[in-house]
Amino acid sequence: MRRLFLVALLYLLGSTTAIWPQPTHYQNGSQILWLSCSVIADYRTRSIPVTAKSHERNYGRDAPQVNQSSIFPDDILTAALDRFMGNALNSTFVPWKFFPRGTGSPIPQPVTNVTTLIRQCIQHITIEETTTILPRNSTTGVDESYSLSISANGSIWISVASTNGAIYALNTLSQLFYATPEGSIYTPYVPVDIQDSPVYEHRGLNIDISRNYISPHHVMRTINAMSFNKFNRLHLHTTDSQSWPLEIPALADLAAKGAYENSSIWTVAELKQVQSHGISRGVQVFLEIDSPGHTASIAYAYPDLIAAFNEQPWVSYGNEPPTGQLKLNDSAVTTFMDILYGDLLPRVAPYCNHFHTGGDELNANVYSLDPSVKSNSSEIIQPYFQSFIDHIHSLVRAQGLTPIVWEETLLIWNISLPTNSTIIQTWKTSSVAEIVALGYKVIFGDYAHWYLDCGYGAFIDPSPTNPQTPIVPAYLDWCSPMNNWRQIYSYDPRVNISTEDQKLLLGGEIQIWGELTDPVNLDGKIWPRAAAAAEVLWSGPKGPDGVNEGVTRRLAEMRERLVDLGFAASMVQMEWCLQNQGGCTQ
């Protein structure tokens, strides 16, 4: 026996559709349509039956095994259609939180057959390609836009120029549907017309998988949520001073001795699986091997390559323990980097366009203990650093990849980098204008807005032998307070940048560093705050003036959908405020 919550539906008809990120253009009507259990999709002159009979809801509850051959356009699109149906038909998202208390009661007389009241069901999806779909590792020039319409007769029309556009269109389509308590799936917004495209090309999340081990399984789950929010880049900070979790067959001891334990290693097959999974969800996965700093973990396998390993007091030789950096004037280091990159780069290049070489937080004092340098003078260190960067970047470019470096490489060490083939990643708002003025393309992500790990407290304990310890109540971390979702949403990287120079802003990355992050708290730290950044990157920055109750309600609905998909996403708003629109403003 079915009961339709008509009062709830009428309330929803009067509200704005909570699509996240906000589309470029959106219009809707008020007709209700139901989602049929069997849908036919027309694509490339063939019909694909799309059903949910065996579809797993493989967003947050599980990360599916990826067939390595299924990363081509037809397979990607078929899988995306299957996900849409499987997740929509199995949804339990009844939006009772978003209408006033007491208005969600069912009508007195239950309707035993939905079609006696609403005869229209969505049964047909047409996907049209407007151009030839580009290779899977193309980025520059890829058209990620899409058009989506739902007609009153139950037909859905999607027009795209890339598989990414199709994935985004289907993710948007899923946000138009809700569940009834009895399990029927409906949309109350027909007819629908959406024209949508991103503002920024690079829409990313940076995950540190080295300070605490984050498994491939948990990264693939995160990719699923990223795709649902129209992110298209996952930056894996794969190695750091604390551990080396990445298998390099040509340097087998790196992970064997540098990982925390044998079960904390990403194998070659797992890395390929994660990158393939990313392609299948419209997310390029690219790696960062930070160097020459942040490399102390190499010393567990190759101690002769590292200067000042675990030197004390560590605060004099690094930002975190253990200390240690690659030697800068040692031919053995050059040979090591040749072997490392010769093994890794050809394996990752088919799946991405970028490779991040790090270059941040280089500690000059380390090189006073480096027998190949014997100085902490920046004037002496800089030429060695320049030579190091020149060499590894030549290896990166030889594989058809564009190198990315952190801002310190350019701004602090004055390393000469070609503007036409280097990307600078910033973590300070003040740096963005300075770097684009020099003609470089920039990936932005100010720590005071877009660091997700800030505000959780220090990981350093006070030393009982140090009466002057700086670790004192309230034991704050260096970047406190926490960046809540409104702070994230308010970030505008265009401040003090000319309209012309804004063309050099490729996009941005919101970042989760790993000192106090592991698989247990990963979901709640990332979501739904990262979704706030996703809308900034897709729809464009709106600054502090863009923060309002409408945004809160839309993000709260996205959070409910993430929870419905199996992610432990944190709260956006109190239920009373959602049920009493206008009641929680000041």
Coordinates of C-alpha atoms in Angstrom, one line a residue:
M1 CA 0.0 0.0 0.0
R2 CA 1.4 3.4 -1.1
R3 CA 0.8 6.8 0.5
L4 CA 1.8 10.0 -1.3
F5 CA 2.8 12.9 0.9
L6 CA 1.1 15.5 -1.2
V7 CA 1.5 18.3 1.3
A8 CA 5.2 17.7 1.3
L9 CA 5.3 17.7 -2.5
L10 CA 3.3 21.0 -2.7
Y11 CA 5.8 22.6 -0.3
L12 CA 8.7 21.4 -2.5
L13 CA 7.0 22.8 -5.6
G14 CA 7.2 26.2 -4.1
S15 CA 10.9 26.0 -3.3
T16 CA 14.0 26.4 -5.4
T17 CA 15.6 23.1 -6.6
A18 CA 18.6 22.4 -4.4
I19 CA 21.1 21.6 -7.2
W20 CA 24.7 21.7 -6.0
P21 CA 26.9 23.1 -7.5
Q22 CA 24.5 25.8 -8.8
P23 CA 23.9 25.5 -12.5
T24 CA 24.7 28.4 -14.9
H25 CA 21.0 28.5 -16.1
Y26 CA 18.0 26.7 -14.5
Q27 CA 14.3 26.8 -15.1
N28 CA 11.7 24.4 -13.8
G29 CA 8.0 23.8 -13.6
S30 CA 5.7 22.1 -11.1
Q31 CA 4.6 18.8 -12.7
I32 CA 5.4 15.6 -10.8
L33 CA 6.9 12.6 -12.7
W34 CA 7.9 9.2 -11.3
L35 CA 11.1 7.4 -12.2
S36 CA 10.3 4.1 -13.9
C37 CA 12.2 1.0 -12.8
S38 CA 13.3 0.5 -16.4
V39 CA 14.7 3.2 -18.6
I40 CA 15.9 3.1 -22.1
A41 CA 18.9 5.3 -23.0
D42 CA 19.7 6.3 -26.6
Y43 CA 23.4 6.9 -27.2
R44 CA 25.4 6.8 -30.4
T45 CA 22.5 5.4 -32.5
R46 CA 22.0 2.5 -30.1
S47 CA 19.6 1.9 -27.3
I48 CA 20.9 0.8 -23.9
P49 CA 18.4 -0.7 -21.4
V50 CA 19.2 0.8 -18.0
T51 CA 17.8 -1.0 -15.0
A52 CA 18.6 -1.1 -11.3
K53 CA 18.1 -4.9 -10.8
S54 CA 21.8 -5.5 -9.9
H55 CA 23.1 -2.1 -9.3
E56 CA 25.0 -1.5 -6.1
R57 CA 24.9 1.9 -4.6
N58 CA 28.6 2.2 -5.0
Y59 CA 29.3 5.8 -3.9
G60 CA 30.1 5.8 -0.2
R61 CA 29.2 2.4 1.0
D62 CA 31.7 0.7 -1.2
A63 CA 34.4 1.4 -3.8
P64 CA 33.9 -1.1 -6.6
Q65 CA 36.6 -3.1 -8.4
V66 CA 37.4 -1.3 -11.6
N67 CA 37.8 -3.2 -14.9
Q68 CA 41.0 -1.7 -16.4
S69 CA 39.4 -1.9 -19.8
S70 CA 36.3 0.1 -18.8
I71 CA 37.8 3.6 -19.0
F72 CA 36.7 4.3 -22.5
P73 CA 33.8 6.7 -23.4
D74 CA 31.1 4.1 -24.1
D75 CA 31.9 2.1 -21.0
I76 CA 32.2 5.2 -18.8
L77 CA 28.8 6.5 -20.0
T78 CA 27.0 3.1 -19.6
A79 CA 28.4 2.8 -16.1
A80 CA 27.3 6.4 -15.3
L81 CA 23.7 5.6 -16.5
D82 CA 23.7 2.5 -14.4
R83 CA 24.9 4.4 -11.3
F84 CA 22.2 7.0 -11.8
M85 CA 19.5 4.4 -11.9
G86 CA 20.9 2.3 -9.1
N87 CA 21.4 5.2 -6.8
A88 CA 18.2 6.9 -7.6
L89 CA 15.9 3.9 -7.3
N90 CA 17.6 2.8 -4.1
S91 CA 17.5 6.2 -2.5
T92 CA 15.9 6.7 0.9
F93 CA 16.2 10.5 0.9
V94 CA 12.8 11.7 2.0
P95 CA 13.2 15.5 2.4
W96 CA 11.0 16.0 5.5
K97 CA 13.6 18.2 7.1
F98 CA 13.1 20.9 4.5
F99 CA 9.4 21.7 5.1
P100 CA 7.6 22.9 8.2
R101 CA 6.9 20.5 11.0
G102 CA 3.5 18.8 10.7
T103 CA 3.1 19.4 7.0
G104 CA 4.5 16.0 6.1
S105 CA 1.5 13.9 7.2
P106 CA 0.1 11.5 4.5
I107 CA -3.2 12.1 2.9
P108 CA -6.0 10.2 4.7
Q109 CA -6.9 7.9 1.7
P110 CA -3.8 5.9 0.5
V111 CA -3.4 5.5 -3.2
T112 CA -2.7 1.8 -3.9
N113 CA -1.4 2.4 -7.5
V114 CA 0.7 5.4 -8.2
T115 CA -0.3 5.4 -11.9
T116 CA -3.9 6.0 -11.0
L117 CA -2.9 9.4 -9.8
I118 CA 0.2 10.2 -11.9
R119 CA 0.3 8.3 -15.2
Q120 CA 3.5 9.9 -16.4
C121 CA 6.8 8.1 -15.7
I122 CA 10.3 8.9 -16.9
Q123 CA 11.2 6.0 -19.2
H124 CA 13.5 7.4 -21.8
I125 CA 16.9 9.2 -21.8
T126 CA 18.6 10.5 -24.9
I127 CA 22.3 11.5 -24.8
E128 CA 23.6 13.5 -27.7
E129 CA 27.3 14.3 -28.3
T130 CA 27.9 17.7 -29.9
T131 CA 31.6 17.0 -30.7
T132 CA 33.9 14.0 -30.7
I133 CA 34.8 12.9 -27.2
L134 CA 38.4 13.6 -26.5
P135 CA 41.0 11.1 -25.2
R136 CA 40.7 10.3 -21.5
N137 CA 43.9 12.2 -20.5
S138 CA 43.0 15.4 -22.3
T139 CA 42.2 18.5 -20.2
T140 CA 43.1 21.7 -22.1
G141 CA 40.2 22.5 -24.3
V142 CA 37.8 19.8 -23.0
D143 CA 34.3 21.1 -23.0
E144 CA 32.7 19.9 -19.7
S145 CA 29.4 21.7 -20.3
Y146 CA 26.1 20.0 -20.6
S147 CA 22.4 20.7 -21.4
L148 CA 19.7 18.8 -19.6
S149 CA 15.9 19.0 -20.1
I150 CA 13.0 16.9 -18.9
S151 CA 9.8 17.3 -20.9
A152 CA 6.2 16.8 -19.6
N153 CA 5.9 13.5 -21.5
G154 CA 8.7 12.0 -19.4
S155 CA 11.6 12.2 -21.8
I156 CA 15.0 13.3 -20.7
W157 CA 17.4 14.9 -23.2
I158 CA 21.1 15.4 -22.4
S159 CA 23.6 17.1 -24.7
V160 CA 27.3 16.9 -24.0
A161 CA 30.7 17.3 -25.6
S162 CA 32.6 14.9 -23.3
T163 CA 32.2 12.0 -21.0
N164 CA 32.8 14.4 -18.1
G165 CA 29.8 16.4 -19.2
A166 CA 27.6 13.3 -19.3
I167 CA 28.7 12.3 -15.8
Y168 CA 28.0 15.8 -14.5
A169 CA 24.6 15.9 -16.2
L170 CA 23.5 12.6 -14.7
N171 CA 24.7 13.7 -11.3
T172 CA 22.6 16.8 -11.7
L173 CA 19.7 14.8 -12.8
S174 CA 19.9 12.6 -9.7
Q175 CA 19.5 15.7 -7.6
L176 CA 16.1 16.4 -9.1
F177 CA 14.6 13.3 -7.5
Y178 CA 13.4 12.4 -4.0
A179 CA 12.0 9.3 -2.3
T180 CA 8.7 8.8 -0.7
P181 CA 8.6 6.8 2.6
E182 CA 7.3 3.8 0.7
G183 CA 10.2 3.9 -1.7
S184 CA 8.8 5.5 -4.9
I185 CA 11.1 8.0 -6.6
Y186 CA 9.7 11.3 -8.1
T187 CA 10.7 14.7 -9.3
P188 CA 8.3 17.6 -8.7
Y189 CA 10.0 20.0 -11.0
V190 CA 9.0 19.1 -14.6
P191 CA 9.5 20.6 -17.1
V192 CA 13.2 21.2 -16.5
D193 CA 15.7 23.2 -18.6
I194 CA 19.4 23.4 -17.4
Q195 CA 22.4 24.8 -19.3
D196 CA 25.6 24.4 -17.3
S197 CA 29.3 24.7 -17.5
P198 CA 32.2 25.3 -15.1
V199 CA 34.0 28.6 -14.4
Y200 CA 37.3 27.0 -13.6
E201 CA 39.2 24.2 -15.5
H202 CA 41.0 22.8 -12.4
R203 CA 38.6 21.8 -9.6
G204 CA 40.5 19.8 -7.1
L205 CA 41.0 18.2 -3.7
N206 CA 44.4 17.5 -2.3
I207 CA 44.6 14.4 0.0
D208 CA 47.7 13.6 2.1
I209 CA 48.0 9.8 2.2
S210 CA 51.4 9.6 3.8
R211 CA 51.4 11.2 7.3
N212 CA 48.6 8.7 8.1
Y213 CA 47.9 5.9 5.7
I214 CA 44.8 6.4 3.6
S215 CA 44.0 3.3 1.6
P216 CA 43.1 3.1 -2.1
H217 CA 39.6 1.9 -1.0
H218 CA 39.0 5.1 0.9
V219 CA 40.4 7.3 -1.8
M220 CA 38.1 5.7 -4.4
R221 CA 35.1 6.4 -2.1
T222 CA 36.3 10.0 -1.9
I223 CA 36.5 10.1 -5.7
N224 CA 32.9 9.1 -5.9
A225 CA 31.8 12.0 -3.7
M226 CA 34.1 14.3 -5.6
S227 CA 32.4 13.4 -8.9
F228 CA 29.0 13.9 -7.4
N229 CA 30.1 17.5 -6.6
K230 CA 31.7 18.0 -10.0
F231 CA 35.3 18.1 -8.9
N232 CA 37.6 16.9 -11.7
R233 CA 41.1 16.7 -10.1
L234 CA 42.4 14.6 -7.2
H235 CA 45.9 15.6 -6.1
L236 CA 47.5 12.8 -4.1
H237 CA 50.2 14.0 -1.8
T238 CA 51.7 10.5 -1.8
T239 CA 54.9 10.7 0.2
D240 CA 56.4 12.8 3.0
S241 CA 59.0 12.7 5.8
Q242 CA 56.9 10.4 7.9
S243 CA 56.3 7.6 5.5
W244 CA 56.7 6.4 1.9
P245 CA 53.5 4.3 1.1
L246 CA 54.0 4.1 -2.7
E247 CA 55.4 1.0 -4.3
I248 CA 58.3 1.7 -6.7
P249 CA 59.4 -1.6 -8.2
A250 CA 62.7 -0.2 -9.4
L251 CA 63.4 0.9 -5.9
A252 CA 61.7 -1.8 -3.9
D253 CA 63.1 -0.8 -0.5
L254 CA 61.5 2.6 -0.7
A255 CA 58.1 1.3 0.4
A256 CA 59.3 -1.9 2.0
K257 CA 61.3 0.1 4.5
G258 CA 59.7 3.5 4.2
A259 CA 56.0 2.6 4.8
Y260 CA 54.6 2.3 8.3
E261 CA 54.1 -1.4 7.7
N262 CA 53.6 -3.8 4.8
S263 CA 49.8 -3.4 4.8
S264 CA 50.3 0.4 4.4
I265 CA 51.6 0.3 0.9
W266 CA 49.9 1.3 -2.3
T267 CA 50.9 -1.4 -4.9
V268 CA 51.4 -0.6 -8.6
A269 CA 48.1 -2.4 -9.3
E270 CA 46.2 -0.3 -6.7
L271 CA 47.6 3.0 -8.0
K272 CA 46.5 2.0 -11.5
Q273 CA 43.1 1.0 -10.2
V274 CA 42.6 4.4 -8.4
Q275 CA 43.6 6.3 -11.5
S276 CA 41.3 4.2 -13.7
H277 CA 38.5 4.7 -11.2
G278 CA 39.0 8.4 -11.3
I279 CA 38.8 8.5 -15.1
S280 CA 35.5 6.5 -14.9
R281 CA 34.1 9.2 -12.6
G282 CA 35.5 12.2 -14.5
V283 CA 38.3 12.8 -12.0
Q284 CA 41.9 12.9 -13.0
V285 CA 44.2 11.5 -10.3
F286 CA 47.7 13.0 -10.3
L287 CA 50.5 12.5 -7.9
E288 CA 52.9 14.7 -5.9
I289 CA 56.3 13.4 -4.9
D290 CA 57.4 16.4 -2.7
S291 CA 61.1 17.1 -3.1
P292 CA 63.8 18.0 -2.2
G293 CA 62.2 18.7 1.2
H294 CA 59.7 16.5 2.9
T295 CA 61.8 13.4 1.9
A296 CA 63.1 12.1 5.2
S297 CA 61.3 8.7 4.7
I298 CA 63.7 7.9 1.9
A299 CA 66.4 7.6 4.6
Y300 CA 64.8 4.4 5.9
A301 CA 65.9 2.7 2.7
Y302 CA 68.6 4.9 1.3
P303 CA 70.2 6.8 4.2
D304 CA 73.1 8.2 2.2
L305 CA 70.7 10.3 0.0
I306 CA 69.3 12.3 2.9
A307 CA 71.0 15.1 4.9
A308 CA 70.1 15.8 8.6
F309 CA 67.9 12.8 9.0
N310 CA 66.0 13.0 12.3
E311 CA 68.3 15.8 13.6
Q312 CA 67.6 17.4 17.0
P313 CA 66.3 19.8 17.9
W314 CA 64.0 19.1 15.0
V315 CA 62.5 22.6 15.0
S316 CA 65.8 23.9 13.7
Y317 CA 65.8 21.6 10.7
G318 CA 62.2 21.2 9.7
N319 CA 58.5 22.1 10.2
E320 CA 57.8 18.7 11.5
P321 CA 59.6 15.6 12.7
P322 CA 61.5 13.7 11.4
T323 CA 63.8 16.1 9.7
G324 CA 65.7 15.3 6.5
Q325 CA 66.0 16.5 2.9
L326 CA 67.5 15.1 -0.3
K327 CA 71.1 16.2 -0.7
L328 CA 71.4 18.9 -3.3
N329 CA 74.9 18.4 -4.8
D330 CA 75.2 14.6 -4.9
S331 CA 75.3 12.6 -8.1
A332 CA 73.7 9.6 -6.2
V333 CA 70.6 11.7 -5.7
T334 CA 70.4 12.5 -9.4
T335 CA 70.6 8.8 -10.2
F336 CA 68.0 8.1 -7.6
M337 CA 65.6 10.6 -9.1
D338 CA 66.2 9.2 -12.6
I339 CA 65.3 5.7 -11.5
L340 CA 62.3 6.9 -9.4
Y341 CA 60.8 9.0 -12.2
G342 CA 61.7 6.5 -14.8
D343 CA 59.6 3.9 -13.0
L344 CA 56.7 6.1 -11.9
L345 CA 56.1 8.7 -14.6
P346 CA 55.4 6.3 -17.5
R347 CA 52.8 4.5 -15.4
V348 CA 50.8 7.6 -14.3
A349 CA 51.1 9.6 -17.6
P350 CA 48.3 7.8 -19.4
Y351 CA 45.8 8.9 -16.8
C352 CA 46.6 12.5 -16.2
N353 CA 48.2 15.7 -17.4
H354 CA 50.1 16.9 -14.4
F355 CA 52.8 15.8 -12.0
H356 CA 53.5 17.7 -8.8
T357 CA 57.2 18.0 -7.7
G358 CA 56.6 19.8 -4.5
G359 CA 59.4 22.3 -3.6
D360 CA 57.9 23.7 -0.4
E361 CA 59.2 24.4 3.0
L362 CA 62.9 23.8 2.2
N363 CA 64.9 24.2 5.3
A364 CA 68.3 25.9 4.7
N365 CA 69.8 24.7 8.0
V366 CA 69.7 21.2 6.7
Y367 CA 72.3 22.0 4.1
S368 CA 74.8 23.1 6.6
L369 CA 74.9 19.4 7.5
D370 CA 74.9 18.3 3.9
P371 CA 78.5 17.4 3.0
S372 CA 77.8 18.2 -0.6
V373 CA 76.8 21.8 0.3
K374 CA 78.1 22.7 3.8
S375 CA 76.1 25.9 4.0
N376 CA 72.8 27.3 5.1
S377 CA 73.2 30.4 2.8
S378 CA 70.4 30.8 0.4
E379 CA 72.8 32.2 -2.1
I380 CA 74.8 29.0 -2.1
I381 CA 71.8 26.7 -1.9
Q382 CA 69.8 28.4 -4.7
P383 CA 71.9 27.3 -7.7
Y384 CA 71.8 23.7 -6.5
F385 CA 68.1 23.9 -6.0
Q386 CA 67.7 25.4 -9.5
S387 CA 69.7 22.5 -11.0
F388 CA 67.6 19.9 -9.1
I389 CA 64.4 21.4 -10.4
D390 CA 65.7 21.8 -13.9
H391 CA 66.6 18.1 -14.0
I392 CA 63.4 16.6 -12.5
H393 CA 61.2 18.9 -14.6
S394 CA 62.9 17.8 -17.8
L395 CA 62.0 14.2 -16.8
V396 CA 58.4 15.3 -16.2
R397 CA 58.0 17.1 -19.5
A398 CA 59.6 14.2 -21.4
Q399 CA 56.5 12.2 -20.4
G400 CA 54.2 14.8 -21.7
L401 CA 53.2 16.0 -18.2
T402 CA 53.1 19.6 -16.9
P403 CA 55.0 20.1 -13.7
I404 CA 53.3 21.8 -10.7
V405 CA 55.3 23.3 -7.8
W406 CA 54.4 25.0 -4.6
E407 CA 54.7 28.8 -4.4
E408 CA 57.9 28.8 -2.3
T409 CA 59.9 27.5 -5.2
L410 CA 59.2 30.7 -7.2
L411 CA 58.7 33.3 -4.5
I412 CA 61.2 32.4 -1.8
W413 CA 63.9 30.6 -3.8
N414 CA 63.6 32.5 -7.0
I415 CA 63.8 29.4 -9.1
S416 CA 63.6 30.2 -12.8
L417 CA 60.6 28.4 -14.3
P418 CA 59.1 28.6 -17.8
T419 CA 55.8 30.4 -17.6
N420 CA 54.3 28.5 -20.5
S421 CA 55.0 25.0 -19.1
T422 CA 54.9 25.3 -15.3
I423 CA 51.9 25.7 -12.9
I424 CA 52.3 27.3 -9.5
Q425 CA 50.2 26.1 -6.6
T426 CA 49.6 28.7 -3.9
W427 CA 48.5 28.3 -0.3
K428 CA 48.4 32.0 0.6
T429 CA 45.9 34.6 -0.7
S430 CA 48.6 37.2 -1.0
S431 CA 50.7 35.1 -3.3
V432 CA 48.1 34.7 -6.0
A433 CA 48.2 38.3 -7.4
E434 CA 52.0 38.3 -7.2
I435 CA 52.4 35.1 -9.2
V436 CA 49.9 35.8 -11.9
A437 CA 51.5 39.3 -12.4
L438 CA 54.7 37.3 -13.3
G439 CA 52.7 35.5 -16.0
Y440 CA 52.3 32.1 -14.4
K441 CA 49.2 29.9 -14.3
V442 CA 48.0 29.4 -10.8
I443 CA 46.1 26.8 -8.7
F444 CA 44.8 28.6 -5.7
G445 CA 43.8 27.4 -2.2
D446 CA 44.4 29.8 0.7
Y447 CA 45.1 28.0 4.0
A448 CA 42.9 30.6 5.8
H449 CA 39.9 29.4 3.8
W450 CA 40.6 26.1 2.1
Y451 CA 42.7 24.0 4.5
L452 CA 40.3 21.3 5.9
D453 CA 42.6 20.1 8.7
C454 CA 42.9 23.5 10.5
G455 CA 41.4 23.9 13.9
Y456 CA 41.7 20.4 15.2
G457 CA 44.6 21.2 17.6
A458 CA 48.3 20.6 17.7
F459 CA 49.8 17.2 17.2
I460 CA 53.0 18.1 19.1
D461 CA 53.1 17.5 22.9
P462 CA 54.8 19.8 25.4
S463 CA 58.3 18.5 26.3
P464 CA 58.7 17.9 30.1
T465 CA 62.3 19.1 29.7
N466 CA 61.4 22.4 28.0
P467 CA 60.0 25.0 30.5
Q468 CA 59.6 27.4 27.5
T469 CA 57.5 25.0 25.4
P470 CA 55.2 26.8 23.0
I471 CA 52.7 24.0 23.4
V472 CA 50.3 25.6 25.9
P473 CA 46.5 25.9 26.4
A474 CA 44.4 26.0 24.3
Y475 CA 46.9 23.7 22.3
L476 CA 45.9 25.3 19.0
D477 CA 47.4 24.2 15.6
W478 CA 49.3 26.8 13.5
C479 CA 46.3 27.6 11.3
S480 CA 43.4 27.7 13.7
P481 CA 40.5 28.3 13.7
M482 CA 38.6 25.6 11.7
N483 CA 37.5 26.8 8.3
N484 CA 33.8 26.2 8.5
W485 CA 31.8 25.8 5.2
R486 CA 30.7 29.5 5.2
Q487 CA 34.4 30.6 5.4
I488 CA 35.2 28.2 2.6
Y489 CA 32.3 29.4 0.5
S490 CA 33.3 33.1 1.0
Y491 CA 36.8 32.6 -0.5
D492 CA 37.4 34.8 -3.6
P493 CA 40.8 34.3 -5.1
R494 CA 40.3 37.2 -7.6
V495 CA 40.9 39.9 -4.9
N496 CA 43.4 42.5 -6.2
I497 CA 43.8 40.7 -9.5
S498 CA 43.0 42.4 -12.8
T499 CA 40.5 41.0 -15.2
E500 CA 43.2 40.2 -17.6
D501 CA 45.3 38.3 -15.1
Q502 CA 42.3 36.4 -13.8
K503 CA 42.6 34.4 -17.0
L504 CA 45.7 32.8 -15.5
L505 CA 43.7 31.3 -12.6
L506 CA 43.3 27.7 -13.7
G507 CA 41.3 26.9 -10.6
G508 CA 41.9 25.7 -7.1
E509 CA 42.2 22.9 -4.7
I510 CA 40.8 22.4 -1.2
Q511 CA 43.2 20.5 0.9
I512 CA 43.2 17.9 3.7
W513 CA 46.6 17.4 5.3
G514 CA 47.1 14.2 7.2
E515 CA 48.7 14.8 10.7
L516 CA 45.3 14.2 12.4
T517 CA 43.4 12.6 9.5
D518 CA 42.9 8.9 8.9
P519 CA 40.2 6.8 7.2
V520 CA 37.9 6.9 10.3
N521 CA 37.5 10.7 10.2
L522 CA 38.2 11.3 6.5
D523 CA 34.5 11.7 5.4
G524 CA 33.5 14.1 8.2
K525 CA 36.5 16.3 7.7
I526 CA 36.1 16.6 3.9
W527 CA 32.3 16.6 3.5
P528 CA 30.3 18.7 3.1
R529 CA 32.8 21.5 3.5
A530 CA 34.7 20.5 0.3
A531 CA 31.3 20.8 -1.5
A532 CA 31.4 24.5 -0.6
A533 CA 34.7 24.8 -2.5
A534 CA 33.2 22.7 -5.4
E535 CA 30.5 25.3 -6.0
V536 CA 33.1 28.2 -5.9
L537 CA 35.1 26.4 -8.5
W538 CA 32.1 25.3 -10.7
S539 CA 29.8 28.3 -10.4
G540 CA 32.4 31.0 -9.6
P541 CA 33.4 32.9 -6.4
K542 CA 30.7 35.1 -4.8
G543 CA 32.7 36.3 -1.8
P544 CA 31.2 37.0 1.7
D545 CA 28.1 38.6 0.1
G546 CA 27.2 35.2 -1.4
V547 CA 26.7 33.5 2.0
N548 CA 23.0 33.4 2.7
E549 CA 20.2 31.1 3.9
G550 CA 19.5 29.9 0.4
V551 CA 23.1 28.6 0.1
T552 CA 22.7 27.0 3.5
R553 CA 19.6 25.1 2.5
R554 CA 21.0 23.9 -0.8
L555 CA 24.2 22.7 0.9
A556 CA 22.2 21.0 3.6
E557 CA 20.3 19.1 1.0
M558 CA 23.6 18.1 -0.7
R559 CA 24.7 16.8 2.7
E560 CA 21.6 14.7 3.0
R561 CA 22.3 13.2 -0.4
L562 CA 25.8 12.4 0.6
V563 CA 24.6 10.7 3.7
D564 CA 22.1 8.8 1.7
L565 CA 24.9 7.6 -0.5
G566 CA 26.8 6.3 2.5
F567 CA 29.2 9.1 3.4
A568 CA 29.6 10.2 7.0
A569 CA 29.2 13.9 6.1
S570 CA 29.0 16.4 8.9
M571 CA 26.1 18.7 9.7
V572 CA 25.3 21.9 7.8
Q573 CA 22.3 23.3 9.7
M574 CA 20.1 22.5 12.6
E575 CA 16.9 20.8 11.6
W576 CA 14.7 23.4 13.3
C577 CA 16.3 26.1 11.1
L578 CA 15.7 24.0 7.9
Q579 CA 12.0 23.5 8.9
N580 CA 11.6 27.2 9.8
Q581 CA 12.9 29.1 6.8
G582 CA 13.9 32.6 7.8
G583 CA 14.0 31.7 11.5
C584 CA 17.7 31.5 11.8
T585 CA 18.9 34.7 10.3
Q586 CA 20.2 37.8 12.1

